């Protein structure tokens, strides 16, 4: 933990190159990992390490804000990694935002959506790391079942392991701020 704390930098405007450097030095880990998708990997991008650094989070909010068009009425982030990203984007744009839960709570209101999602809303859905796109596709389904439209799905980092193909095949537009190649990560054997 102390290492991550020292890595959190100043709260200043960051260039793309600085953002790439900060994410890699803060969140890139090597070892043997199993990803949410079930795939094995020799590297891991720990989203919580970069999302908990205010300078990186602010820069990511600024990057996501570039994808807001006049018709977008709402920003959404899937629980848990997308929450801070959606909040940072909302703070940059002044747009309201919502949280898409992984599953209904067994208490309280028992909702899948926290915040106000209305039929007819046009939503920018933000995501942290995309491998196969499974979690963000589940969130997109919740949004569309509520009668809203997903304008675009944008992730921080595309691992280039099928997310773009799966998301576009499901009928959504997809973009990423960065790819693993931007971080200097090569394909695994």
Coordinates of C-alpha atoms in Angstrom, one line a residue, residues 17-146:
X17 CA 2.1 10.1 -22.5
X18 CA 2.1 11.0 -18.8
X19 CA -1.2 9.1 -18.3
X20 CA 0.3 6.0 -20.0
X21 CA 3.4 6.2 -17.8
X22 CA 1.4 6.8 -14.6
X23 CA -1.0 3.9 -15.2
X24 CA 1.8 1.5 -16.1
X25 CA 4.1 2.4 -13.1
X26 CA 1.1 2.3 -10.7
X27 CA -1.0 -0.7 -11.8
X28 CA 1.1 -3.1 -14.0
X29 CA 1.9 -6.3 -12.2
X30 CA 3.7 -9.4 -13.5
X31 CA 3.1 -13.0 -12.3
X32 CA 0.5 -15.7 -12.8
X33 CA -3.0 -14.4 -12.8
X34 CA -6.5 -15.6 -13.6
X35 CA -8.7 -12.9 -15.0
X36 CA -12.5 -12.4 -14.5
X37 CA -13.0 -14.0 -17.9
X38 CA -11.2 -17.1 -16.6
X39 CA -8.3 -16.5 -18.9
X40 CA -4.8 -16.9 -17.6
X41 CA -2.3 -14.1 -17.9
X42 CA 1.3 -13.3 -17.1
X43 CA 0.4 -9.7 -16.3
X44 CA -2.4 -7.9 -14.5
X45 CA -3.5 -4.3 -14.6
X46 CA -4.8 -3.6 -11.2
X47 CA -7.5 -1.0 -11.8
X48 CA -7.9 -0.2 -8.2
X49 CA -4.3 0.9 -8.0
X50 CA -4.8 3.5 -10.7
X51 CA -8.4 4.4 -9.9
X52 CA -7.4 5.3 -6.3
X53 CA -4.8 7.9 -7.4
X54 CA -6.5 11.2 -7.8
X55 CA -4.2 12.5 -10.5
X56 CA -4.9 9.4 -12.7
X57 CA -8.6 9.4 -11.9
X58 CA -8.9 13.1 -12.8
X59 CA -7.1 12.5 -16.1
X60 CA -9.4 9.6 -16.9
X61 CA -12.5 11.7 -16.2
X62 CA -11.1 14.2 -18.7
X63 CA -10.5 11.5 -21.3
X64 CA -14.0 10.0 -20.9
X65 CA -15.5 13.5 -21.1
X66 CA -14.3 13.6 -24.7
X67 CA -16.8 10.9 -25.6
X68 CA -19.8 12.9 -24.4
X69 CA -21.9 14.2 -27.3
X70 CA -24.9 16.5 -27.0
X71 CA -27.4 13.6 -27.0
X72 CA -25.8 11.8 -24.1
X73 CA -27.9 12.4 -21.0
X74 CA -26.3 10.1 -18.5
X75 CA -23.0 8.3 -17.6
X76 CA -23.0 4.8 -16.3
X77 CA -20.4 2.7 -14.6
X78 CA -20.6 -1.0 -13.6
X79 CA -20.0 -2.0 -10.0
X80 CA -17.2 -1.8 -8.8
X81 CA -14.4 -0.6 -11.1
X82 CA -16.6 1.6 -13.2
X83 CA -18.0 3.5 -10.3
X84 CA -15.1 5.9 -9.7
X85 CA -14.7 6.3 -13.4
X86 CA -18.3 7.3 -13.9
X87 CA -18.1 9.7 -11.0
X88 CA -14.9 11.3 -12.3
X89 CA -16.6 11.7 -15.8
X90 CA -19.7 13.2 -14.2
X91 CA -17.6 15.7 -12.3
X92 CA -15.9 16.8 -15.6
X93 CA -19.1 17.1 -17.6
X94 CA -21.8 18.0 -15.1
X95 CA -23.9 15.1 -16.3
X96 CA -25.7 12.8 -13.9
X97 CA -24.4 9.3 -13.5
X98 CA -25.6 5.9 -12.4
X99 CA -24.1 2.7 -11.0
X100 CA -25.1 -0.7 -12.5
X101 CA -24.9 -3.4 -9.9
X102 CA -23.6 -6.9 -10.6
X103 CA -26.6 -8.3 -8.8
X104 CA -29.6 -7.1 -6.9
X105 CA -29.1 -6.4 -3.2
X106 CA -31.0 -8.7 -0.9
X107 CA -32.0 -5.7 1.3
X108 CA -33.2 -2.1 1.0
X109 CA -34.6 -1.3 -2.4
X110 CA -33.0 -4.3 -4.1
X111 CA -32.3 -2.4 -7.3
X112 CA -29.8 -3.2 -10.1
X113 CA -29.4 0.5 -10.9
X114 CA -28.4 3.1 -8.3
X115 CA -29.3 6.6 -9.4
X116 CA -32.0 7.6 -11.9
X117 CA -32.2 5.8 -15.2
X118 CA -35.2 6.7 -17.3
X119 CA -36.6 5.2 -20.5
X120 CA -35.2 7.3 -23.4
X121 CA -31.9 8.2 -21.7
X122 CA -28.8 8.1 -23.9
X123 CA -26.0 6.6 -21.9
X124 CA -22.2 6.6 -22.1
X125 CA -21.1 3.4 -20.4
X126 CA -17.6 3.6 -19.0
X127 CA -15.5 0.6 -18.1
X128 CA -12.0 0.0 -16.5
X129 CA -10.2 -2.9 -18.2
X130 CA -11.8 -4.8 -21.0
X131 CA -10.7 -8.4 -21.7
X132 CA -13.8 -10.2 -23.2
X133 CA -16.3 -7.5 -22.4
X134 CA -18.5 -9.8 -20.3
X135 CA -19.2 -7.5 -17.4
X136 CA -19.8 -4.4 -19.4
X137 CA -22.2 -6.3 -21.7
X138 CA -24.2 -7.3 -18.7
X139 CA -24.4 -3.7 -17.6
X140 CA -25.4 -2.6 -21.1
X141 CA -28.2 -5.2 -21.0
X142 CA -29.6 -3.7 -17.8
X143 CA -29.5 -0.2 -19.4
X144 CA -31.3 -1.3 -22.6
X145 CA -33.9 -3.4 -20.7
X146 CA -34.8 -0.2 -18.8

